[in-house]
Short mmCIF file of C-alpha atoms and ligand atoms in Angstrom, two decimals:
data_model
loop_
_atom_site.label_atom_id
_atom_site.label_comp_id
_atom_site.label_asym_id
_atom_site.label_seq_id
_atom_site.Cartn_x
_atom_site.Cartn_y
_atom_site.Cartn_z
CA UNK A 92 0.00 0.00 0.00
CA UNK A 93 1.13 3.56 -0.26
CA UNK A 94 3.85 5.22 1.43
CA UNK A 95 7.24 3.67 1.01
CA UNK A 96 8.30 0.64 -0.53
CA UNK A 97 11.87 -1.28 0.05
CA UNK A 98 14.15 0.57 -0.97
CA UNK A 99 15.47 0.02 -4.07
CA UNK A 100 18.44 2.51 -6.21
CA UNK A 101 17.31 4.02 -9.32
CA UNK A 102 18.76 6.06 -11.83
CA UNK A 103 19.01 9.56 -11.61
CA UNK A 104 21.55 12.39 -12.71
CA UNK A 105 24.44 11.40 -9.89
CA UNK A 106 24.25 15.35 -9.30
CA UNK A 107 21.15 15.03 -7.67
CA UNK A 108 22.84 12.97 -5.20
CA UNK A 109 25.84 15.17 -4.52
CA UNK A 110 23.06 17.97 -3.94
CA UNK A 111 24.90 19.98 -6.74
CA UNK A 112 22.16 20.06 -9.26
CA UNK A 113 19.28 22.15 -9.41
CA UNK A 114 16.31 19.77 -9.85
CA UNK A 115 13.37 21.45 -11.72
CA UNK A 116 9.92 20.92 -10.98
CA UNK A 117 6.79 21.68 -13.11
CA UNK A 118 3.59 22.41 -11.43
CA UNK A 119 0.09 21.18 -13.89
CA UNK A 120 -3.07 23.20 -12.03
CA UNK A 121 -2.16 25.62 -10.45
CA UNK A 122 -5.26 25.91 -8.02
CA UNK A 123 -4.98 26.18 -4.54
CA UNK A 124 -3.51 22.71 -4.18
CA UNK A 125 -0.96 23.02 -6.90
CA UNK A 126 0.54 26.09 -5.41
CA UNK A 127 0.59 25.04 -2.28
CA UNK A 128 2.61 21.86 -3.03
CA UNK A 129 4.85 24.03 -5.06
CA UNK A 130 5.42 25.70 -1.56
CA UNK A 131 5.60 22.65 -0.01
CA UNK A 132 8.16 21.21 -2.61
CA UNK A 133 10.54 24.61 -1.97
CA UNK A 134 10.19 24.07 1.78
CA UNK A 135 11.83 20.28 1.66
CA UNK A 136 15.17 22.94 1.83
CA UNK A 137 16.57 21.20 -1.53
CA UNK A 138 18.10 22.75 -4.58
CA UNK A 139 14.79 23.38 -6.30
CA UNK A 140 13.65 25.69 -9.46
CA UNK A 141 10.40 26.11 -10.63
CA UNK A 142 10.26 25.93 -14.21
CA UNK A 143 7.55 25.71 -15.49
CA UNK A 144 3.70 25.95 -14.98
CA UNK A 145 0.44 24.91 -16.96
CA UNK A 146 -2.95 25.60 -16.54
CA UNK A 147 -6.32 25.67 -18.33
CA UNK A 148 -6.58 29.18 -17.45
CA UNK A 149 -4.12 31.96 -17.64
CA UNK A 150 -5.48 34.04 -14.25
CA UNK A 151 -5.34 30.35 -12.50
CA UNK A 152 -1.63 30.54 -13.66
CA UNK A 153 -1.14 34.53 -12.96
CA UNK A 154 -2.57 34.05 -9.45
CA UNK A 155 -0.47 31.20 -8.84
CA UNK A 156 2.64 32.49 -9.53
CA UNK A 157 2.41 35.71 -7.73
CA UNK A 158 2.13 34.37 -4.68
CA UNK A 159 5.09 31.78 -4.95
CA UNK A 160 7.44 34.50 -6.81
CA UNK A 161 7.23 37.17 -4.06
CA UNK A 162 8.11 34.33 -1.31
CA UNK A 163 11.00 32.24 -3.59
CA UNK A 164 12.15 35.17 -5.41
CA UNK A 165 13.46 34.74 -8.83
CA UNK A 166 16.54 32.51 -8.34
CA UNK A 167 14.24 29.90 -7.63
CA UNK A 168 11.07 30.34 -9.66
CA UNK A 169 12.75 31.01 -13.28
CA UNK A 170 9.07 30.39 -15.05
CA UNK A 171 9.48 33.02 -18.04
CA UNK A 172 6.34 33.38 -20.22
CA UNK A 173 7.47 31.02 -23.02
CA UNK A 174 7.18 28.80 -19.85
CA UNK A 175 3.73 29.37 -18.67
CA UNK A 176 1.41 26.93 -20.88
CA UNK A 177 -2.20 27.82 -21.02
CA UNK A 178 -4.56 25.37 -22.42
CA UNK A 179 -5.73 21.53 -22.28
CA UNK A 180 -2.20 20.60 -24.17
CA UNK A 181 0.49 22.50 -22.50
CA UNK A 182 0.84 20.16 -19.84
CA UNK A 183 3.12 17.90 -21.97
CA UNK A 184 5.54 21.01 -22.76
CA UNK A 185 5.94 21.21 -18.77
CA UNK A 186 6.42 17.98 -17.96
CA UNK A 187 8.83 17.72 -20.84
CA UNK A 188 10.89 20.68 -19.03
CA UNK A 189 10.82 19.46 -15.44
CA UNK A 190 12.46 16.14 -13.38
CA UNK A 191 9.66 16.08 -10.80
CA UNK A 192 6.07 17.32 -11.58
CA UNK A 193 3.06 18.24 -9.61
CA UNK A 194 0.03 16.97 -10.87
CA UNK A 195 -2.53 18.90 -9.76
CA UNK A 196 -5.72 19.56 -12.32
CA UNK A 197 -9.15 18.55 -11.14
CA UNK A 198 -9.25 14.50 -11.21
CA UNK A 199 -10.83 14.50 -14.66
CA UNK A 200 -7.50 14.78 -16.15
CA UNK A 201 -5.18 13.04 -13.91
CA UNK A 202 -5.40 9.66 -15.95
CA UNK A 203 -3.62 11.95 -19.28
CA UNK A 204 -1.49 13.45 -16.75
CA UNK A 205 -0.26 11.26 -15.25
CA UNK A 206 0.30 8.74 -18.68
CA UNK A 207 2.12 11.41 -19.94
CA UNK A 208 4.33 12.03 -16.99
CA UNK A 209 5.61 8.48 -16.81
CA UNK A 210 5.86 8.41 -20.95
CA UNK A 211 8.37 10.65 -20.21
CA UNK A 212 10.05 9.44 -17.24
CA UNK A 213 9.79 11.93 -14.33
CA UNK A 214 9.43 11.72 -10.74
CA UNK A 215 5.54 12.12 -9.45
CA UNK A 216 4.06 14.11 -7.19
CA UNK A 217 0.06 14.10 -7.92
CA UNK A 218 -3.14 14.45 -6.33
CA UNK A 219 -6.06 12.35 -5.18
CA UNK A 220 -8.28 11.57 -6.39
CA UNK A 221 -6.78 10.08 -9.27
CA UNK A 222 -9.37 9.75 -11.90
CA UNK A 223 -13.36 9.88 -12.20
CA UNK A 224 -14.47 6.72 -14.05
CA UNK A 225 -13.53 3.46 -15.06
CA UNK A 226 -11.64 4.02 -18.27
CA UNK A 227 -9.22 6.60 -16.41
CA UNK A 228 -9.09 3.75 -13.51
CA UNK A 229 -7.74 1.39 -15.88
CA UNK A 230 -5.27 3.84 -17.59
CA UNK A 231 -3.61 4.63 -14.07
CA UNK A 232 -3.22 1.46 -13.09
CA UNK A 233 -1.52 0.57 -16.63
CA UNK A 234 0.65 3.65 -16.15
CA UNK A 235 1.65 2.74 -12.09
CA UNK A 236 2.86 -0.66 -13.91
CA UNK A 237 5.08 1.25 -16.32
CA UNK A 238 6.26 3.69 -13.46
CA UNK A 239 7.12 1.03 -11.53
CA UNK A 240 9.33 -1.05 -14.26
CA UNK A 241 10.99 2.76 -14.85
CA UNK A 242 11.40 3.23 -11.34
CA UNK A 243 9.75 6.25 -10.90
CA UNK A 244 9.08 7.65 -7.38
CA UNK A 245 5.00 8.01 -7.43
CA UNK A 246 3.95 10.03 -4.55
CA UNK A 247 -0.03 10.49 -3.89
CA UNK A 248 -1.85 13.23 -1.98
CA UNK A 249 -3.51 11.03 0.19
CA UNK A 250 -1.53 12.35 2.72
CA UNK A 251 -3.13 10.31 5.95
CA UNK A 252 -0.22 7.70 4.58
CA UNK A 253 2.03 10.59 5.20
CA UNK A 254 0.45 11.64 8.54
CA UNK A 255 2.37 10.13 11.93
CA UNK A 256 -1.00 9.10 13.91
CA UNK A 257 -2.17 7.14 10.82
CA UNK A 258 1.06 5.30 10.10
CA UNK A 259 1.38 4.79 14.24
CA UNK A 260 -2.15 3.29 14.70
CA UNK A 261 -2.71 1.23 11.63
CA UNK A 262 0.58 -0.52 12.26
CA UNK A 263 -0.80 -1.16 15.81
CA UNK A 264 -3.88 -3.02 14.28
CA UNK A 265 -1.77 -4.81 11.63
CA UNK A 266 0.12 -5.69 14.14
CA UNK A 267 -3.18 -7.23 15.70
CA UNK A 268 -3.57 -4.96 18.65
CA UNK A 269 -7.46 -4.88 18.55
CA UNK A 270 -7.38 -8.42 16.29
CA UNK A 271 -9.32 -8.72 12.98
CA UNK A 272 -11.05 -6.13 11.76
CA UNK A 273 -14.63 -7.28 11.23
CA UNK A 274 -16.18 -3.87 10.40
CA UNK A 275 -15.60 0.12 10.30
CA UNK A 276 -17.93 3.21 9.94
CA UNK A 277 -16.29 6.45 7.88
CA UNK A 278 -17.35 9.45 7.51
CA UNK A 279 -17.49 12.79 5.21
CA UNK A 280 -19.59 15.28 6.20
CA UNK A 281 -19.68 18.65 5.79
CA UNK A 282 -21.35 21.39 4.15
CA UNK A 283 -19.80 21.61 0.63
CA UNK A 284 -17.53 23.63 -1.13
CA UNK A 285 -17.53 26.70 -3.28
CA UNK A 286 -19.77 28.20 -6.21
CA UNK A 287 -18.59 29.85 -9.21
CA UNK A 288 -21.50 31.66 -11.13
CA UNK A 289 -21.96 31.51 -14.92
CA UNK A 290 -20.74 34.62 -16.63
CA UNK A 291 -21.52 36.01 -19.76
CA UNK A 292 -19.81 34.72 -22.89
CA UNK A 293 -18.77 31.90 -21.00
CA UNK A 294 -18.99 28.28 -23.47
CA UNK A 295 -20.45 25.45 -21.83
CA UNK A 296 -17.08 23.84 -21.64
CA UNK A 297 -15.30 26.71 -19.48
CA UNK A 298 -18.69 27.24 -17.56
CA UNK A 299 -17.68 23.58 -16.75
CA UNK A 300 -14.01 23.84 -16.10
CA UNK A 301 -14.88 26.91 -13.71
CA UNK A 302 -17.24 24.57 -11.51
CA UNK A 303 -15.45 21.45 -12.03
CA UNK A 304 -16.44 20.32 -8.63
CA UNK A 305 -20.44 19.63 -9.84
CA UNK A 306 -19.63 17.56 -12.89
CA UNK A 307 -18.39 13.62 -12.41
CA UNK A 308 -15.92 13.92 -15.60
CA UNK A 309 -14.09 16.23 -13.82
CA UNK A 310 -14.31 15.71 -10.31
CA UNK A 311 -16.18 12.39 -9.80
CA UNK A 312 -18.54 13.77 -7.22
CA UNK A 313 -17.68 14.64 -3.49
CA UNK A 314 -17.62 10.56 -2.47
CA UNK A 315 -14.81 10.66 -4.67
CA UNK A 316 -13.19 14.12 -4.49
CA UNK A 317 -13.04 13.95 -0.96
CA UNK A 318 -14.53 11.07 0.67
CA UNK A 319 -11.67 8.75 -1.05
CA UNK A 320 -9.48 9.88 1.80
CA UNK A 321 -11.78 7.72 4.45
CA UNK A 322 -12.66 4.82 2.15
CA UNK A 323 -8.99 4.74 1.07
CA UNK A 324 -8.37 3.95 5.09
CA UNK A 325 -10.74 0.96 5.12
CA UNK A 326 -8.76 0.10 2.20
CA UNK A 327 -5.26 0.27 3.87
CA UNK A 328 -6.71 -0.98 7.51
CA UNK A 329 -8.08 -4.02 5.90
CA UNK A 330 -5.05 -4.45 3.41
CA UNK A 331 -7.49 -5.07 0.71
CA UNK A 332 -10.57 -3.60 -1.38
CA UNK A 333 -14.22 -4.08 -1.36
CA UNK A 334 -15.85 -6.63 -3.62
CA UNK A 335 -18.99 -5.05 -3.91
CA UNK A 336 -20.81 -1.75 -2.78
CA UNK A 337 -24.59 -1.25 -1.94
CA UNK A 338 -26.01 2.46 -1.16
CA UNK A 339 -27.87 5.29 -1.57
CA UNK A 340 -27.65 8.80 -2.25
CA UNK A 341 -29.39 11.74 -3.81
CA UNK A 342 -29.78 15.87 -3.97
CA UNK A 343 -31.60 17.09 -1.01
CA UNK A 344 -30.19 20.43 -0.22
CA UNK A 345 -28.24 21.67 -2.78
CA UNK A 346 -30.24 21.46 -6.04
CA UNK A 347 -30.08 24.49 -7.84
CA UNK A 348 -28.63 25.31 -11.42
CA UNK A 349 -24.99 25.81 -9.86
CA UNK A 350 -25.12 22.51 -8.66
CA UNK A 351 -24.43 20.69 -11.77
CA UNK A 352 -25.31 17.02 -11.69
CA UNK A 353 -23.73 15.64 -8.32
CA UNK A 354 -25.66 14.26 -5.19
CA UNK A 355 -25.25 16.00 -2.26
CA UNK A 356 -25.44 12.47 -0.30
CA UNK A 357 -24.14 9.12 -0.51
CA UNK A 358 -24.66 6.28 2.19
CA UNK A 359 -22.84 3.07 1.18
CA UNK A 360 -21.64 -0.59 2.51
CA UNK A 361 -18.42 -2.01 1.08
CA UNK A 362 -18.65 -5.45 1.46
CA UNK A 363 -15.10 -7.24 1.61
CA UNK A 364 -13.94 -10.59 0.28
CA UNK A 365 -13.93 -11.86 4.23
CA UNK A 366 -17.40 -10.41 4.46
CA UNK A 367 -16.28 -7.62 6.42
CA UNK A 368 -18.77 -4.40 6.04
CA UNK A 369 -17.51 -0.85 5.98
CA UNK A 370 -20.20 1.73 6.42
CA UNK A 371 -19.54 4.92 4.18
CA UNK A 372 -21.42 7.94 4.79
CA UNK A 373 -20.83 11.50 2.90
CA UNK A 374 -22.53 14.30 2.78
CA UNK A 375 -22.84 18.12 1.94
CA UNK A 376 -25.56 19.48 4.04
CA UNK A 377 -24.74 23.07 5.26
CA UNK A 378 -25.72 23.35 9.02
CA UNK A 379 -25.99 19.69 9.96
CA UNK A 380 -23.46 18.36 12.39
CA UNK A 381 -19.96 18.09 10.35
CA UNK A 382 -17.63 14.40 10.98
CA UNK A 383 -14.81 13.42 8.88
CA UNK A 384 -13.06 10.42 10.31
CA UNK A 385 -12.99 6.46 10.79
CA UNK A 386 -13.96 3.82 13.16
CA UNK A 387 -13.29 0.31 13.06
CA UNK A 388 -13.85 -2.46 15.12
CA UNK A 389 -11.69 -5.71 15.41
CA UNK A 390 -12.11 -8.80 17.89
CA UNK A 391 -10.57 -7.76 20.58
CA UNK A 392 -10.53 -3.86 20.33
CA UNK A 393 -11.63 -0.85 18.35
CA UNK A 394 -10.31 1.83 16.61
CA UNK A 395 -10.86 5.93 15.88
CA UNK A 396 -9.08 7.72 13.55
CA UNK A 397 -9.03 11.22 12.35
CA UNK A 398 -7.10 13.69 10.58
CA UNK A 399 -7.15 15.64 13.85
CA UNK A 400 -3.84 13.51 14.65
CA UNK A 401 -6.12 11.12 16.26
CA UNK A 402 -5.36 7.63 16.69
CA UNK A 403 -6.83 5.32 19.69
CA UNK A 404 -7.00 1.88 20.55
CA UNK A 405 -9.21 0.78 23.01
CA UNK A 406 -10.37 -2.89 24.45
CA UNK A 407 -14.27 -4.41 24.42
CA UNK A 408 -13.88 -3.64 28.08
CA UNK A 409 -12.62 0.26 27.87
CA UNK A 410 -9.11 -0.34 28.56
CA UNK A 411 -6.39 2.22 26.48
CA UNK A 412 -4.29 -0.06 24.40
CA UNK A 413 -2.92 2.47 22.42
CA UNK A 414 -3.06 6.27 22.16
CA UNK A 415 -1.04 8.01 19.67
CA UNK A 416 0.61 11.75 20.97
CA UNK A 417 -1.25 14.54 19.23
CA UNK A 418 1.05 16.87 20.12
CA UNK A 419 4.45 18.36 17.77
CA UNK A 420 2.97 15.85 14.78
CA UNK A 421 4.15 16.82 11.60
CA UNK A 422 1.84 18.57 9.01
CA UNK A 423 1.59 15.39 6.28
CA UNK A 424 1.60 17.85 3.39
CA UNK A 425 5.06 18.72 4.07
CA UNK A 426 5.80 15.21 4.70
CA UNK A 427 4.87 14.06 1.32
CA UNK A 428 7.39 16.30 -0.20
CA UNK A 429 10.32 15.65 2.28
CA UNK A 430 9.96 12.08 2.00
CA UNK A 431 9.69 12.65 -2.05
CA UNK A 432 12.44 14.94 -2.27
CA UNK A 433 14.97 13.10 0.20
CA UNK A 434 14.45 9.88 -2.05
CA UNK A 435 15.14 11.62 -5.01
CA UNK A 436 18.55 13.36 -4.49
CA UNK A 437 19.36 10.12 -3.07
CA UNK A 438 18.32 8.15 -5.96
CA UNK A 439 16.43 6.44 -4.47
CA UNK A 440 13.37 4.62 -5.71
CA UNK A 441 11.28 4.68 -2.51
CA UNK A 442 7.58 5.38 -3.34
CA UNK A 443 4.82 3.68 -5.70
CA UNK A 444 2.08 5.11 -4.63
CA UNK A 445 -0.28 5.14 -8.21
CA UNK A 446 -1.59 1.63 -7.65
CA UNK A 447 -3.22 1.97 -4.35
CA UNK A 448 -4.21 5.07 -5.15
CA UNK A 449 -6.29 4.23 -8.05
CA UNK A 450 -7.86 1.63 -6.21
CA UNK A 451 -9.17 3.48 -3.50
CA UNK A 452 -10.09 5.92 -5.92
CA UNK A 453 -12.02 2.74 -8.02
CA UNK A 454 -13.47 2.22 -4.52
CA UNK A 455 -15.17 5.76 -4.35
CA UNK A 456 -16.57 5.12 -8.34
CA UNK A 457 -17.89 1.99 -7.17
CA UNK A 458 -19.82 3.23 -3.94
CA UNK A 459 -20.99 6.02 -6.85
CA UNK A 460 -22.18 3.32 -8.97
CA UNK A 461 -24.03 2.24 -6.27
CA UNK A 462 -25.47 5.01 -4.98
CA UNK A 463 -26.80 6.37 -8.46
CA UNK A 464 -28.03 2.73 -9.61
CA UNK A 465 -29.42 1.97 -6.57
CA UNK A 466 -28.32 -1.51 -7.46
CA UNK A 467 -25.58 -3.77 -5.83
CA UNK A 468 -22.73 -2.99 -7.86
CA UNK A 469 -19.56 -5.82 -7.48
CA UNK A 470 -16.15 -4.75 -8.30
CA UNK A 471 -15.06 -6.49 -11.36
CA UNK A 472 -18.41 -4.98 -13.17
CA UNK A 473 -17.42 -1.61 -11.95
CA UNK A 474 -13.54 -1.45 -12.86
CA UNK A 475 -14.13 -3.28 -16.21
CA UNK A 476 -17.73 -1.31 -16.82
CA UNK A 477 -17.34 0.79 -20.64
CA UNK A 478 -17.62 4.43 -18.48
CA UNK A 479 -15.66 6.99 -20.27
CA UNK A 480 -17.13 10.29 -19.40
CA UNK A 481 -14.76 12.60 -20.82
CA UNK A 482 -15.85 14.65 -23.74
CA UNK A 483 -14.79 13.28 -27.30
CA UNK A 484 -12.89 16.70 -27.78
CA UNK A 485 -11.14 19.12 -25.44
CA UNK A 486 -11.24 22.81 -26.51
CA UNK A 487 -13.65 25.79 -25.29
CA UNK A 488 -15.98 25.18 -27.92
CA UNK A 489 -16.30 21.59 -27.86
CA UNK A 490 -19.31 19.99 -25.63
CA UNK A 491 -19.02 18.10 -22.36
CA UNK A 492 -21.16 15.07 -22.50
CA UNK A 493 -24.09 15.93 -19.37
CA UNK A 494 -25.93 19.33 -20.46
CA UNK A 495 -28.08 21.76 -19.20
CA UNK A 496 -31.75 21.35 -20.44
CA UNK A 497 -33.45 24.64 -21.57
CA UNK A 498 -34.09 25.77 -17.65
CA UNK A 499 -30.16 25.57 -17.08
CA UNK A 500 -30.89 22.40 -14.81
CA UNK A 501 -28.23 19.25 -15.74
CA UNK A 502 -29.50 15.81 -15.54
CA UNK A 503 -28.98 13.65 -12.63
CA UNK A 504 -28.52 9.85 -11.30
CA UNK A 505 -32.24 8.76 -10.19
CA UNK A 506 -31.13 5.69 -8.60
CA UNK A 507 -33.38 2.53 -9.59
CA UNK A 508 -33.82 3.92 -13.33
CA UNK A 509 -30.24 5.08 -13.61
CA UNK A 510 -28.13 1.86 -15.48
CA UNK A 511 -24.55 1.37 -14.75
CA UNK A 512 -23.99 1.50 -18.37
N1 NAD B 86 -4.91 16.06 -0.59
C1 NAD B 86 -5.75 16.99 -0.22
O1 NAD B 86 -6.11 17.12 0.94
C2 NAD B 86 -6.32 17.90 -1.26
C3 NAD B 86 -6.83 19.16 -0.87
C4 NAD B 86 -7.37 19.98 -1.87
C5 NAD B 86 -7.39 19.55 -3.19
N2 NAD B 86 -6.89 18.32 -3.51
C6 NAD B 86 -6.94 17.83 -4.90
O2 NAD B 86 -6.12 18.65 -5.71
C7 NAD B 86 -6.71 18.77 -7.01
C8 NAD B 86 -6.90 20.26 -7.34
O3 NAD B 86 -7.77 20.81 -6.37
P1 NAD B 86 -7.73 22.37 -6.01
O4 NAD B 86 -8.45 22.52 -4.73
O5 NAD B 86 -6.35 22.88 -6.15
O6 NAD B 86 -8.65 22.95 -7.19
P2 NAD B 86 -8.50 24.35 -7.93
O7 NAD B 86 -9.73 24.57 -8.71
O8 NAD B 86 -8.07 25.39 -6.95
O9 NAD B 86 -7.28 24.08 -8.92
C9 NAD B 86 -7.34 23.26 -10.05
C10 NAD B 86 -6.59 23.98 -11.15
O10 NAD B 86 -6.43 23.10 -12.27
C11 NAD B 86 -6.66 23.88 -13.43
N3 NAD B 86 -6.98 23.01 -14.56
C12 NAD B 86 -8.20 22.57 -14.95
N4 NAD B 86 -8.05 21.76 -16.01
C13 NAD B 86 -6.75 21.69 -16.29
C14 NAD B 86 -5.98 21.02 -17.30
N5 NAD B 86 -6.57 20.22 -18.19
N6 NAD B 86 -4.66 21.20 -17.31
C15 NAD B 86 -4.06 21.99 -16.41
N7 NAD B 86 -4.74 22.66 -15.44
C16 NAD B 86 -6.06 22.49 -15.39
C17 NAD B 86 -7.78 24.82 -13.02
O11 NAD B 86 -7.91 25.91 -13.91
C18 NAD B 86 -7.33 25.23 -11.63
O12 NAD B 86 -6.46 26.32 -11.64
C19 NAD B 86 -8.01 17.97 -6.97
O13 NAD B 86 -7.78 16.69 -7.45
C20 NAD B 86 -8.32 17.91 -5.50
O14 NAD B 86 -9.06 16.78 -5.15
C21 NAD B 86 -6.34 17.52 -2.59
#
């Protein structure tokens, strides 16, 4: 699973190693999470240069690069203009110009991204989740194959692998502290995200790309966008992935125009191959009582979690058998990048992160599956189902695939008439 694997030399530029060599980085979406690993990626204290950055939008990349120029100053971010790639294509320019890259674009894209970057042979840094359907499933877990035969270091932003209390605790129930884990509860509530309104002159396809959180080919919906963090913690305290989901879900709260086509719900049991259930609840209902964090109870024990640097152990009877220290831990998105960075200028081939990643991702599409079907959904029909929901073409005039009908409302899931494919 992600995080480290044995450690194993690869081949890299022997200047890296001697710490003489600048290495370049390239940062692809340059949102809020693309610049802020860029910071992170400076603040590992290696020789670092930004190089280059690419974008859909040229204000994404403007507002990006202000930020990280007035705090790096210009010996480190050398990103010229003939460097700054605006567009659905530019990303392959930056990666070309870069060793490590931050992949960072809504989820949509990550599959091409992420092909591309191990095409070409760099080191990885990229975000969860990492896809939003099937097809771009199966194309990340071809490319983790090929990164791994290259020997590329494949760090994933689902940093609770990176975060002490996480690592601490589940090696305490690996190591059978509370026994074997014979079912969980997870959770993702909260009450949603932002809203960007349609301007004038906007095409369908930017209107799109400005609210990529309310359309599935580009973000999946929230159970994937940000409920994969919890379900990808079943995944790693079981040490294995669900066989089949059940659930349900719908739009409630949030149902207007702005709200493209995702539920606003989604209430799902992962069954695994031992029978073990994992409840999965998300939600974005504004003013109901927020929890983000995992449960899980073994034979002998049971177990919370949280990002909150939680991590407890506890008997049947109430007795502590394990409490992790909350206090001094480190933040995990810096971790990701010093563990990263400290492999690669010692060329070292420490992290393969891509193939877990896109599972627990496949296990979010599959509890989606679910909860828009309505049907029990296994996991074979789900990772092999013919789901490509990117449009045929990328440009501003070209059409996404779900449109608004003449009211401005998108369709939506009704689960029960909704068909997997
Ligand atoms: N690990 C975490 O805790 C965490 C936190 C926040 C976001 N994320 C993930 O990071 C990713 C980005 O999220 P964000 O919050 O930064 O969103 P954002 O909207 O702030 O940034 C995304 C950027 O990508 C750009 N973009 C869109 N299509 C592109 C393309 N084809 N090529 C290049 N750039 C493109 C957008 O214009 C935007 O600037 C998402 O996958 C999200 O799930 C992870």
């Amino acid at each position: 699973m992600a995080g480290g694997l044995a450690l194993q030399p690869f081949s890299m530029p022997q200047a890296y190693a001697a710490g003489a060599d600048v290495i370049k980085i390239a940062v692809i979406g340059c949102g809020g999470r693309g610049t802020g690993a860029v910071f992170q990626a400076f603040d590992t204290g290696h020789n670092i240069q930004l190089v280059a950055m690419a974008d859909a939008f040229r204000d994404r990349i403007d507002k990006s690069y202000k930020p990280i120029f007035d705090k790096y100053g210009a010996e480190k971010v050398n990103v010229p203009e003939d460097r700054k790639f605006v567009g659905f294509e530019g990303y392959k320019e930056a990666i070309k110009l870069a060793d490590v890259v931050i992949l960072a674009a809504p989820p949509g894209f990550r599959p091409d991204h992420f092909e591309e970057a191990v095409k070409q042979g760099k080191q990885i840094f990229m975000e969860k989740p990492v896809a939003t359907d099937s097809a771009g499933i199966r194309k990340v877990l071809a490319a983790a194959e090929e990164a791994k035969r290259k020997k590329l270091n494949v760090v994933v932003g689902l940093q609770r692998h990176y975060q002490s209390n996480y690592r601490e605790t589940i090696k305490q129930i690996h190591d059978g502290k509370i026994g074997d884990i014979i079912g969980g509860q997870v959770y993702w509530n909260d009450g949603g995200v932002w809203v960007n309104a349609r301007q004038p002159g906007q095409t369908e396809m930017e209107y799109q790309m400005r609210n990529w959180y309310y359309f599935n080919w580009l973000c999946g919906d929230h159970i994937v966008e940000q409920h994969v963090h919890n379900l990808d913690v079943a995944n790693w305290v079981k040490q294995s992935y669900p066989v089949k989901a059940y659930g349900t879900g719908g739009r409630q709260v949030r149902t207007g125009k702005d709200h493209g086509e995702i539920f606003d719900h989604h209430s799902v049991t992962f069954t695994y191959a031992d029978d073990t259930v994992i409840f999965s609840e998300c939600r974005h209902f504004p003013g109901a009582a927020n929890r983000v964090d995992e449960s899980f109870q073994g034979t002998t024990g049971k177990a919370y979690l949280s990002a909150g640097n939680h991590g407890e152990l506890t008997s049947w009877k109430g007795k502590s058998l394990y409490s992790h220290n909350r206090d001094n831990n480190p933040n995990p998105y810096q971790v990701e990048h010093d563990e990263l960075f400290a492999a690669i200028v010692k060329g070292e081939y420490k992290f393969a992160d891509a193939e877990n990643a896109a599972k627990s991702t496949m296990t979010a599409i599959l509890g989606r599956y679910a909860t828009y079907t309505g049907k029990v959904v296994t996991w074979d029909e789900a990772l092999n189902a013919d789901i490509n929901l990117m449009p045929t073409t990328l440009a501003w005039d070209a059409m996404p695939k779900v449109l608004p009908n003449a009211d401005g409302f998108y369709p939506f899931a009704i689960p029960g008439k909704t068909q997997l494919v």
